[in-house]
């Protein structure tokens, strides 16, 4: 037998009827963790269909995490009722890993609270569940019906994916971030380069990136169609996870003779900041081609780029300055932990003094349902992961995606601006 | 609200389907099918689905119609309202050159037949009639007479379609084991 990729190893470890698997097999696998946010509401409704009521039990309350992040605090009576419904369910089912409106975005909070460890197989009722790949976990998103099934059975069918590899090398230039790398990949290889596939990011650039920057890549990889998106399985991951949990774990590394469908080589030594232009993530241009585009709003936040290092780089750019008069800048830390750190270190104050609005940790403006919506003629530069038509409000509005540095530089100038020019 | 959408589902599984075609481009995302600004209200979802790509789709689509699309259909968010709303509108099957992963999963879970057929979008115009044999993954354009073969659905998943989807299968299973 030839060697195995990370995805193959983790799936084989969880396969319920053997361990011999190959790409394209369909297997039933046991789940280590099931995560869901507001979509839990549908699960609760589905649970009522189970009869008799005494068998309405989740497979294991300790392997489920429920978190509110999309509509926090509840913006309408309707969402308040959904929150209420879920809170009651969580209590009744004995789900202790429940995070109410204050904690932040699922993909940030789960790792922070020690729920994510190398080698785990995780599903979540959110597409960007791929983020946990940065911690060497096989994790992917699914819809409500699959979620309901996972809640009850703790197992699910999986198609064993082929694996592709991005070998990223070279030293990132100043003010160029991991977001620019992943946007560049989307532009060069399209939003389908990884459809159904598992990604392994490797190379010295990856090794040198912080965990936060790696999370950005595993997160955005979903926009390339990825099923899983693994960062580098190294000591940085081990140290990070050990700080958050005492549960045992082991890194899963690919075999040297593992078979990759394809390996893409990327040298980032001369990489320019990149922008995903409206309305697809792979409509990518180097910043020099879009610089000067006037913007009305700058959004710094989301599970892609709402971490401390993202706020810090923005603060560095905005320190002692005022953002442009015609721009609204919204900053949404990805979690309470980040929020507190940013408050303590003075980063928040710098951003507020520069004219930014800081909101509570949540998905916030990212998906156009909770504030920070755009009017028809408006343009927004965003650090999030989606610029689909209508994503942040009006279908006639335009969303440009870039790195936190680009968002801050653009807020300052009132137009899309290369952070290297400041 | 999105998360609570039940949906009338695709009804009984049929091996052979025939219906009127709506042709969609590549990369139709979930915000096109189920825009986030309409997630609060089922009627609004039904009234606005896909309108940013095909304006008359929500008002003209009929029970039994079939979507033929390019690559990466259903990319974007994990919201299951996307396949659910198309089912609710009467879409009986989707044939595309490729699907986004979660959309594919959720469609199978909801017993909405999804077939992958290379180059299919070039062979159809909106309004054509299509005939589909699901287990053989065979489709025919009844206007041109051209037949294409797609990727066969894996037996585990075909079974799921036959059983009426994951939820029905699970509830039946629980009943047996109680
Ligand atoms: S921040 Fe945006 S992309 Fe991330 S989970 Fe929330 S809505 Fe989804």
Coordinates of C-alpha atoms and ligand atoms in Angstrom, one line a residue:
Chain A
X1 CA 0.0 0.0 0.0
X2 CA 1.3 3.4 -0.8
X3 CA 1.5 6.2 1.8
X4 CA -1.4 8.3 2.9
X5 CA -2.2 12.0 3.0
X6 CA -3.4 13.7 6.2
X7 CA -7.1 13.4 5.1
X8 CA -6.7 9.7 4.3
X9 CA -5.1 9.0 7.6
X10 CA -7.7 10.8 9.7
X11 CA -10.6 9.3 7.7
X12 CA -9.1 5.8 8.0
X13 CA -8.8 6.3 11.7
X14 CA -12.5 7.1 11.9
X15 CA -13.9 4.6 9.4
X16 CA -16.4 2.4 11.1
X17 CA -15.9 -0.8 9.0
X18 CA -12.2 -1.1 8.5
X19 CA -9.2 1.1 7.7
X20 CA -8.5 0.4 4.1
X21 CA -9.6 3.4 2.1
X22 CA -8.8 5.2 -1.1
X23 CA -9.9 8.4 -2.7
X24 CA -13.5 8.4 -4.1
X25 CA -14.6 5.6 -1.7
X26 CA -17.7 6.4 0.3
X27 CA -17.4 5.5 3.9
X28 CA -19.3 5.8 7.1
X29 CA -17.1 7.5 9.7
X30 CA -17.4 8.2 13.4
X31 CA -17.4 11.9 14.4
X32 CA -15.3 13.4 17.2
X33 CA -17.2 16.7 17.3
X34 CA -20.3 18.3 15.9
X35 CA -20.6 22.1 15.9
X36 CA -23.5 24.2 15.1
X37 CA -24.7 27.8 15.5
X38 CA -28.1 29.2 14.7
X39 CA -28.7 26.3 12.4
X40 CA -29.3 24.3 15.6
X41 CA -32.8 25.7 15.5
X42 CA -33.7 23.4 12.6
X43 CA -32.1 20.5 14.4
X44 CA -34.3 21.2 17.4
X45 CA -37.4 21.2 15.2
X46 CA -36.3 18.0 13.6
X47 CA -35.7 16.3 16.9
X48 CA -39.5 16.7 17.6
X49 CA -40.1 14.3 14.8
X50 CA -38.3 11.5 16.6
X51 CA -40.8 9.2 18.3
X52 CA -41.3 8.2 21.0
X53 CA -40.0 11.3 22.7
X54 CA -37.9 9.4 25.2
X55 CA -35.4 8.4 22.5
X56 CA -34.9 12.0 21.5
X57 CA -31.3 12.1 22.6
X58 CA -28.1 13.5 21.0
X59 CA -25.4 10.8 20.5
X60 CA -23.1 12.3 23.1
X61 CA -23.7 15.7 24.7
X62 CA -20.0 16.1 25.3
X63 CA -19.1 15.9 21.6
X64 CA -21.4 18.7 20.6
X65 CA -20.7 22.4 20.7
X66 CA -23.4 24.9 20.2
X67 CA -22.6 28.6 19.7
X68 CA -24.4 31.8 18.9
X69 CA -22.5 34.0 16.5
X70 CA -24.6 35.0 13.5
X71 CA -27.3 37.1 15.1
X72 CA -25.8 38.4 18.3
X73 CA -27.5 40.0 20.2
X74 CA -30.8 38.9 18.7
X75 CA -31.8 41.6 16.2
X76 CA -35.5 40.7 16.1
X77 CA -38.1 38.9 18.0
X78 CA -37.9 36.0 15.6
X79 CA -34.2 35.5 16.3
X80 CA -34.7 35.9 20.0
X81 CA -37.2 33.1 19.8
X82 CA -34.8 30.9 17.9
X83 CA -32.1 31.6 20.6
X84 CA -34.6 30.7 23.2
X85 CA -35.5 27.5 21.5
X86 CA -31.9 26.5 21.3
X87 CA -31.1 27.5 24.9
X88 CA -33.8 25.2 26.1
X89 CA -32.7 22.3 23.9
X90 CA -29.1 22.6 25.1
X91 CA -30.2 22.5 28.7
X92 CA -32.5 19.6 28.2
X93 CA -29.9 17.6 26.3
X94 CA -27.1 18.3 28.8
X95 CA -24.9 20.0 26.2
X96 CA -22.4 21.8 28.4
X97 CA -20.3 23.2 25.6
X98 CA -22.7 26.0 24.8
X99 CA -21.5 29.5 24.1
X100 CA -24.2 32.2 24.2
X101 CA -24.1 35.6 22.5
X102 CA -21.0 37.0 24.1
X103 CA -18.3 34.7 23.0
X104 CA -17.6 35.3 19.3
X105 CA -17.5 33.5 16.0
X106 CA -17.6 29.7 16.1
X107 CA -14.4 29.1 14.1
X108 CA -12.4 31.3 16.5
X109 CA -14.1 30.2 19.7
X110 CA -13.9 26.4 19.2
X111 CA -10.1 26.3 19.0
X112 CA -9.7 28.9 21.7
X113 CA -11.8 26.9 24.1
X114 CA -9.8 23.7 23.4
X115 CA -12.4 21.8 21.4
X116 CA -10.2 21.4 18.4
X117 CA -7.2 19.0 18.4
X118 CA -5.0 17.4 15.8
X119 CA -6.4 14.2 14.3
X120 CA -10.0 14.9 15.0
X121 CA -12.9 14.5 12.6
X122 CA -15.2 17.4 13.0
X123 CA -18.3 18.5 11.2
X124 CA -20.1 21.8 11.6
X125 CA -23.2 23.5 10.4
X126 CA -21.2 26.2 8.8
X127 CA -19.3 26.1 5.5
X128 CA -16.0 27.6 6.9
X129 CA -15.6 24.7 9.3
X130 CA -12.5 24.0 7.2
X131 CA -10.8 26.5 9.5
X132 CA -9.8 23.8 12.0
X133 CA -7.5 22.3 9.4
X134 CA -5.0 24.9 10.7
X135 CA -4.9 22.7 13.8
X136 CA -4.4 19.5 11.9
X137 CA -8.1 18.4 12.2
X138 CA -10.2 17.1 9.4
X139 CA -13.2 19.4 9.5
X140 CA -15.9 20.4 7.1
X141 CA -19.2 22.0 6.9
X142 CA -22.6 20.6 6.1
X143 CA -26.3 21.5 5.9
X144 CA -29.1 21.1 8.4
X145 CA -30.3 17.6 7.4
X146 CA -26.8 16.2 7.7
X147 CA -26.4 18.1 10.9
X148 CA -29.5 16.5 12.4
X149 CA -28.3 13.1 11.4
X150 CA -24.9 13.8 13.0
X151 CA -26.5 15.0 16.2
X152 CA -28.4 11.8 16.6
X153 CA -26.0 9.2 15.2
X154 CA -22.5 10.7 15.7
X155 CA -21.5 9.3 12.3
X156 CA -21.9 10.3 8.7
X157 CA -21.0 9.3 5.2
X158 CA -17.9 10.8 3.7
X159 CA -16.4 10.6 0.2
X160 CA -12.7 10.1 0.7
X161 CA -11.2 13.2 -1.1
X162 CA -8.2 13.4 -3.4
X163 CA -5.5 15.6 -1.9
X164 CA -3.8 18.6 -3.6
X165 CA -0.8 20.4 -2.2
X166 CA 0.1 24.0 -2.3
X167 CA 3.9 24.4 -1.6
X168 CA 4.4 28.1 -0.7
X169 CA 7.9 29.4 -0.5
X170 CA 9.7 32.6 0.0
X171 CA 9.6 35.4 2.5
X172 CA 6.4 37.5 2.5
X173 CA 7.1 41.2 1.8
X174 CA 6.2 43.7 4.5
X175 CA 2.5 44.5 4.7
X176 CA 1.6 41.5 2.6
X177 CA -0.3 38.9 4.6
X178 CA -1.5 35.3 4.3
X179 CA -4.8 36.6 3.0
X180 CA -3.0 37.9 0.0
X181 CA -1.5 34.4 -0.7
X182 CA -4.9 32.7 -0.5
X183 CA -6.6 35.3 -2.7
X184 CA -3.8 35.0 -5.2
X185 CA -4.3 31.2 -5.3
X186 CA -8.1 31.8 -5.9
X187 CA -7.2 34.2 -8.7
X188 CA -4.6 31.9 -10.4
X189 CA -6.4 28.6 -10.0
X190 CA -10.2 29.6 -9.7
X191 CA -12.7 29.0 -7.0
X192 CA -13.0 25.4 -8.0
X193 CA -9.4 24.3 -7.8
X194 CA -10.2 22.3 -4.7
X195 CA -13.8 21.2 -5.1
X196 CA -14.3 18.0 -3.1
X197 CA -10.6 17.9 -2.4
X198 CA -8.4 18.0 0.6
X199 CA -5.7 20.7 0.7
X200 CA -2.3 20.5 2.4
X201 CA -0.5 23.8 2.6
X202 CA 3.2 23.3 2.9
X203 CA 6.5 25.1 2.3
X204 CA 8.7 27.4 4.4
X205 CA 6.3 30.4 4.1
X206 CA 3.6 28.3 5.8
X207 CA 6.0 27.1 8.5
X208 CA 6.8 30.7 9.3
X209 CA 3.2 31.9 9.5
X210 CA 1.5 32.4 12.8
X211 CA -1.4 30.1 13.7
X212 CA -3.7 33.0 13.2
X213 CA -2.4 33.5 9.6
X214 CA -2.7 29.8 8.9
X215 CA -6.3 29.9 10.1
X216 CA -7.0 32.6 7.5
X217 CA -5.8 30.2 4.8
X218 CA -7.7 27.2 6.0
X219 CA -10.8 29.3 6.3
X220 CA -10.6 30.9 2.9
X221 CA -9.8 27.5 1.4
X222 CA -13.5 26.7 1.6
X223 CA -14.0 29.4 -1.1
X224 CA -11.8 27.2 -3.3
X225 CA -14.2 24.4 -2.8
X226 CA -12.1 22.5 -0.3
X227 CA -13.5 19.8 1.9
X228 CA -10.5 19.9 4.3
X229 CA -7.7 22.4 4.4
X230 CA -4.7 21.4 6.5
X231 CA -2.0 23.8 7.6
X232 CA 1.5 22.5 8.6
X233 CA 1.4 19.9 11.4
X234 CA 4.2 21.3 13.5
X235 CA 5.3 22.3 17.0
X236 CA 3.5 25.6 16.7
X237 CA 0.2 23.7 16.5
X238 CA 1.1 21.5 19.4
X239 CA 2.1 24.4 21.6
X240 CA -1.1 26.4 20.7
X241 CA -3.4 23.5 21.4
X242 CA -1.7 22.4 24.6
X243 CA -2.3 25.9 26.0
X244 CA -6.0 25.3 25.6
X245 CA -6.7 21.7 26.6
X246 CA -5.3 18.9 28.6
X247 CA -6.9 16.2 26.4
X248 CA -4.2 14.1 24.7
X249 CA -3.6 14.3 20.9
X250 CA -1.1 13.4 18.3
X251 CA -0.1 15.2 15.1
X252 CA -1.1 13.5 11.9
X253 CA 1.6 13.9 9.3
X254 CA 1.4 12.8 5.7
X255 CA 3.5 9.8 4.6
X256 CA 6.5 10.8 2.4
X257 CA 5.1 8.6 -0.3
X258 CA 1.5 9.8 -0.1
X259 CA -0.1 10.4 -3.4
X260 CA -1.2 13.9 -4.3
X261 CA -3.4 14.6 -7.2
X262 CA -1.4 17.7 -7.9
X263 CA 1.2 20.0 -6.3
X264 CA 1.1 23.7 -7.0
X265 CA 4.3 25.8 -6.4
X266 CA 3.9 29.4 -5.2
X267 CA 6.7 31.8 -4.6
X268 CA 5.6 34.7 -2.5
X269 CA 8.8 36.7 -2.3
X270 CA 7.5 39.4 -4.7
X271 CA 3.8 39.0 -3.9
X272 CA 1.7 42.2 -4.2
X273 CA -1.4 42.6 -2.0
X274 CA -4.3 41.0 -3.8
X275 CA -8.0 42.0 -4.1
X276 CA -11.0 39.8 -4.9
X277 CA -13.2 42.1 -6.9
X278 CA -17.0 41.9 -7.2
X279 CA -18.8 39.4 -7.3
X280 CA -16.7 36.3 -7.0
X281 CA -13.7 35.5 -4.9
X282 CA -11.7 34.4 -7.9
X283 CA -12.2 37.7 -9.8
X284 CA -8.8 38.7 -8.5
X285 CA -6.6 41.6 -9.3
X286 CA -3.3 42.8 -7.9
X287 CA -3.9 45.9 -5.8
X288 CA -2.1 48.1 -8.3
X289 CA -5.0 47.6 -10.8
X290 CA -7.8 48.5 -8.4
X291 CA -6.1 51.1 -6.2
X292 CA -8.1 54.4 -6.3
X293 CA -11.5 52.8 -6.2
X294 CA -13.6 54.9 -3.8
X295 CA -15.1 53.1 -0.9
X296 CA -17.9 53.9 1.6
X297 CA -17.2 51.2 4.1
X298 CA -14.3 49.2 5.5
X299 CA -15.0 46.1 7.4
X300 CA -12.3 44.5 9.5
X301 CA -13.6 41.3 11.1
X302 CA -15.0 37.8 10.4
X303 CA -13.7 34.3 10.9
X304 CA -11.2 35.0 8.1
X305 CA -9.5 38.0 9.6
X306 CA -10.8 39.2 12.9
X307 CA -7.9 38.0 15.0
X308 CA -5.6 40.0 17.2
X309 CA -2.8 40.2 14.6
X310 CA -5.3 41.6 12.2
X311 CA -6.5 44.3 14.6
X312 CA -2.9 45.0 15.5
X313 CA -1.7 45.6 11.9
X314 CA -4.8 47.9 11.4
X315 CA -3.9 49.8 14.5
X316 CA -0.3 50.2 13.4
X317 CA -1.5 51.7 10.1
X318 CA -4.1 54.0 11.8
X319 CA -2.1 55.0 14.8
X320 CA -2.5 58.8 15.4
X321 CA -4.5 59.2 12.2
X322 CA -8.1 59.7 11.2
X323 CA -9.9 57.5 8.7
X324 CA -11.3 59.2 5.7
X325 CA -14.4 61.4 6.3
X326 CA -16.5 59.5 3.7
X327 CA -15.7 56.1 5.1
X328 CA -17.4 54.1 7.9
X329 CA -15.0 51.6 9.4
X330 CA -16.4 48.7 11.3
X331 CA -14.2 46.5 13.4
X332 CA -15.5 43.2 14.8
X333 CA -13.1 41.1 16.8
X334 CA -13.6 37.4 16.2
X335 CA -13.9 36.5 19.8
X336 CA -14.2 37.9 23.3
X337 CA -10.7 36.7 24.1
X338 CA -9.4 38.8 21.2
X339 CA -11.6 41.7 22.2
X340 CA -10.2 41.8 25.7
X341 CA -6.6 41.5 24.5
X342 CA -7.1 44.3 22.0
X343 CA -8.6 46.5 24.7
X344 CA -5.8 45.8 27.1
X345 CA -3.0 46.4 24.6
X346 CA -4.4 49.7 23.5
X347 CA -5.2 48.4 20.0
X348 CA -8.9 49.1 20.5
X349 CA -8.3 52.6 21.6
X350 CA -6.1 53.4 18.6
X351 CA -8.8 52.1 16.3
X352 CA -11.6 54.1 18.0
X353 CA -9.5 57.2 18.0
X354 CA -8.9 56.8 14.3
X355 CA -12.7 56.8 13.9
X356 CA -13.6 53.1 13.7
X357 CA -16.7 51.6 15.3
X358 CA -15.9 48.5 17.3
X359 CA -18.7 46.0 17.6
X360 CA -19.2 43.0 19.9
X361 CA -17.6 39.8 18.7
X362 CA -19.9 38.1 16.2
X363 CA -20.3 37.5 12.5
X364 CA -21.5 41.0 12.3
X365 CA -21.4 42.7 8.9
X366 CA -19.8 39.7 7.2
X367 CA -23.0 38.2 5.9
X368 CA -25.3 41.3 5.7
X369 CA -27.8 40.5 8.3
X370 CA -26.8 42.3 11.4
X371 CA -25.5 45.8 10.7
X372 CA -23.0 47.3 8.4
X373 CA -25.3 46.8 5.4
X374 CA -24.6 48.5 2.1
X375 CA -26.8 50.8 0.1
X376 CA -27.2 50.1 -3.6
X377 CA -24.5 52.3 -4.9
X378 CA -22.0 51.6 -2.2
X379 CA -18.6 49.9 -2.2
X380 CA -17.0 48.1 0.7
X381 CA -13.5 46.8 1.3
X382 CA -13.7 43.8 3.6
X383 CA -11.4 41.4 5.3
X384 CA -14.0 38.6 5.2
X385 CA -14.2 35.7 2.8
X386 CA -17.2 36.4 0.5
X387 CA -18.0 39.1 -2.0
X388 CA -21.0 37.5 -3.6
X389 CA -23.7 39.8 -5.0
X390 CA -26.0 40.9 -2.1
X391 CA -23.8 39.4 0.6
X392 CA -23.5 42.6 2.6
X393 CA -26.8 44.2 1.7
X394 CA -28.0 45.6 -1.6
X395 CA -27.4 43.3 -4.6
X396 CA -26.2 46.5 -6.4
X397 CA -23.5 47.1 -3.9
X398 CA -19.9 46.0 -4.4
X399 CA -17.7 44.1 -2.0
X400 CA -13.9 43.9 -2.5
X401 CA -11.9 41.5 -0.4
X402 CA -8.5 42.1 0.9
X403 CA -6.1 41.7 3.8
X404 CA -6.5 43.6 7.1
X405 CA -3.6 45.8 6.1
X406 CA -5.4 46.7 2.9
X407 CA -8.7 47.3 4.7
X408 CA -7.0 49.7 7.2
X409 CA -5.0 51.5 4.5
X410 CA -8.1 51.9 2.4
X411 CA -10.2 53.2 5.3
X412 CA -7.5 55.9 5.9
X413 CA -7.5 57.1 2.3
X414 CA -11.1 56.6 1.3
X415 CA -10.2 54.5 -1.6
X416 CA -8.6 51.1 -2.2
X417 CA -5.0 51.6 -1.1
X418 CA -1.9 49.6 -1.2
X419 CA -0.7 49.3 2.4
X420 CA 2.9 49.3 1.2
X421 CA 2.5 52.9 0.1
X422 CA 1.9 54.2 3.6
Chain B
X1 CA -36.6 31.8 8.8
X2 CA -34.1 29.9 6.9
X3 CA -33.1 27.4 9.5
X4 CA -36.7 26.3 10.0
X5 CA -37.6 25.7 6.4
X6 CA -39.3 22.4 6.1
X7 CA -40.0 22.1 2.4
X8 CA -42.3 19.9 0.5
X9 CA -39.4 17.8 -0.7
X10 CA -39.0 16.1 -4.0
X11 CA -41.8 13.6 -3.5
X12 CA -41.4 9.9 -4.4
X13 CA -38.1 8.8 -6.0
X14 CA -38.4 8.2 -9.7
X15 CA -35.8 6.5 -11.9
X16 CA -36.9 8.4 -15.0
X17 CA -37.7 12.1 -15.1
X18 CA -38.8 14.4 -17.8
X19 CA -39.1 18.1 -17.5
X20 CA -38.6 21.6 -18.9
X21 CA -35.1 23.0 -18.6
X22 CA -33.7 26.1 -17.0
X23 CA -30.1 26.7 -18.0
X24 CA -27.9 28.3 -15.3
X25 CA -24.3 29.6 -15.7
X26 CA -21.1 28.5 -13.9
X27 CA -20.6 29.3 -10.2
X28 CA -24.2 29.9 -9.2
X29 CA -23.7 30.6 -5.5
X30 CA -26.0 30.2 -2.5
X31 CA -26.5 33.9 -2.2
X32 CA -28.1 33.8 -5.6
X33 CA -30.3 30.9 -4.8
X34 CA -31.1 32.0 -1.3
X35 CA -30.0 35.6 -0.7
X36 CA -29.1 36.3 2.9
X37 CA -31.4 39.4 3.0
X38 CA -34.4 37.2 2.5
X39 CA -33.6 34.5 5.1
X40 CA -36.3 35.7 7.5
X41 CA -39.3 35.0 5.4
X42 CA -40.2 31.9 3.4
X43 CA -42.5 33.8 0.9
X44 CA -39.7 36.3 0.2
X45 CA -37.3 33.5 -0.4
X46 CA -39.6 31.9 -2.8
X47 CA -40.3 35.2 -4.6
X48 CA -36.6 36.1 -5.1
X49 CA -34.7 32.9 -5.6
X50 CA -32.2 33.1 -8.5
X51 CA -33.7 36.3 -9.8
X52 CA -30.3 38.0 -9.9
X53 CA -29.3 35.4 -12.6
X54 CA -32.6 34.7 -14.3
X55 CA -35.1 37.4 -13.6
X56 CA -38.3 35.5 -14.5
X57 CA -37.2 32.3 -12.8
X58 CA -39.1 32.7 -9.5
X59 CA -42.4 33.7 -11.3
X60 CA -42.2 31.2 -14.2
X61 CA -40.7 28.0 -12.7
X62 CA -43.1 25.1 -12.6
X63 CA -43.4 21.8 -10.8
X64 CA -41.2 19.2 -12.4
X65 CA -38.8 21.6 -14.1
X66 CA -35.2 20.7 -14.2
X67 CA -32.1 22.9 -13.8
X68 CA -29.1 22.4 -16.1
X69 CA -26.1 24.2 -15.0
X70 CA -22.4 24.8 -15.5
X71 CA -19.6 24.2 -13.1
X72 CA -19.6 24.6 -9.3
X73 CA -23.4 24.9 -8.8
X74 CA -24.4 25.9 -5.3
X75 CA -21.0 27.2 -4.1
X76 CA -20.9 29.4 -1.1
X77 CA -22.6 29.0 2.2
X78 CA -23.8 25.8 3.9
X79 CA -27.4 27.1 4.1
X80 CA -29.7 24.3 3.2
X81 CA -32.3 26.8 2.2
X82 CA -30.6 26.7 -1.2
X83 CA -31.5 23.2 -2.3
X84 CA -34.7 23.4 -0.1
X85 CA -36.0 26.5 -1.9
X86 CA -35.4 25.0 -5.3
X87 CA -37.3 21.9 -4.2
X88 CA -40.1 24.0 -2.8
X89 CA -40.3 25.7 -6.2
X90 CA -40.8 22.3 -7.8
X91 CA -37.4 21.6 -9.2
X92 CA -37.3 17.8 -9.7
X93 CA -33.5 17.4 -10.4
X94 CA -30.4 19.4 -11.1
X95 CA -27.9 18.4 -13.7
X96 CA -24.6 20.3 -13.6
X97 CA -21.1 20.0 -14.8
X98 CA -20.0 20.0 -11.1
X99 CA -21.5 20.9 -7.7
X100 CA -20.1 22.6 -4.7
X101 CA -19.6 20.0 -2.0
X102 CA -22.1 21.1 0.7
X103 CA -24.8 21.8 -1.8
X104 CA -24.3 18.3 -3.3
X105 CA -24.5 16.7 0.2
X106 CA -27.5 18.6 1.3
X107 CA -29.4 17.9 -2.0
X108 CA -28.8 14.2 -1.5
X109 CA -29.8 14.5 2.1
X110 CA -33.0 16.1 1.0
X111 CA -33.5 13.5 -1.8
X112 CA -33.2 16.0 -4.5
X113 CA -31.5 14.2 -7.4
X114 CA -28.2 15.8 -8.5
X115 CA -26.3 14.5 -11.5
X116 CA -22.8 15.4 -12.7
X117 CA -22.5 15.5 -16.4
X118 CA -19.5 16.9 -18.3
X119 CA -20.2 19.7 -20.7
X120 CA -23.9 19.5 -20.2
X121 CA -24.7 23.2 -20.1
X122 CA -23.6 23.7 -23.7
X123 CA -26.1 21.2 -24.9
X124 CA -29.2 22.9 -23.6
X125 CA -31.2 26.1 -23.9
X126 CA -33.8 27.3 -21.4
X127 CA -37.1 25.8 -22.4
X128 CA -35.8 22.6 -23.8
X129 CA -37.2 19.3 -22.6
X130 CA -34.8 16.9 -20.8
X131 CA -35.2 13.2 -20.0
X132 CA -33.1 11.7 -17.2
X133 CA -32.4 8.2 -16.1
X134 CA -31.0 8.6 -12.6
X135 CA -29.3 5.2 -11.9
X136 CA -27.6 5.2 -15.3
X137 CA -26.8 8.9 -15.1
X138 CA -28.0 9.3 -18.6
X139 CA -29.7 12.5 -19.9
X140 CA -31.2 13.3 -23.3
X141 CA -32.1 16.6 -24.8
X142 CA -35.5 15.9 -26.4
X143 CA -35.2 18.8 -28.8
X144 CA -31.8 17.9 -30.2
X145 CA -32.0 14.1 -29.5
X146 CA -28.5 14.2 -28.0
X147 CA -27.7 11.9 -25.1
X148 CA -25.0 12.4 -22.6
X149 CA -23.7 10.1 -19.9
X150 CA -22.7 11.5 -16.5
X151 CA -21.1 10.2 -13.3
X152 CA -23.1 7.4 -11.7
X153 CA -24.3 8.1 -8.3
X154 CA -22.6 5.9 -5.6
X155 CA -24.9 3.1 -4.4
X156 CA -25.0 4.4 -0.8
X157 CA -26.2 7.7 -2.0
X158 CA -28.6 6.3 -4.6
X159 CA -30.1 4.3 -1.7
X160 CA -30.5 7.5 0.3
X161 CA -32.4 9.1 -2.6
X162 CA -34.6 6.1 -2.8
X163 CA -35.3 6.2 0.9
X164 CA -36.5 9.7 0.6
X165 CA -33.4 11.3 2.1
X166 CA -31.4 11.2 5.3
X167 CA -34.1 12.4 7.6
X168 CA -36.7 9.9 6.5
X169 CA -34.1 7.1 6.7
X170 CA -33.0 8.1 10.2
X171 CA -36.6 8.3 11.5
X172 CA -37.4 4.9 10.0
X173 CA -34.2 3.5 11.5
X174 CA -35.0 4.9 15.0
X175 CA -38.5 3.4 14.8
X176 CA -37.1 0.0 14.1
X177 CA -34.6 0.2 17.0
X178 CA -36.7 1.7 19.7
Ligands
LIG1 S1 -17.9 35.5 10.1 FE1 -18.9 35.4 8.1 S2 -18.0 33.6 7.1 FE2 -17.4 33.5 9.2 S3 -19.0 32.1 10.1 FE3 -19.7 34.2 10.4 S4 -21.0 34.7 8.6 FE4 -19.7 32.8 8.1

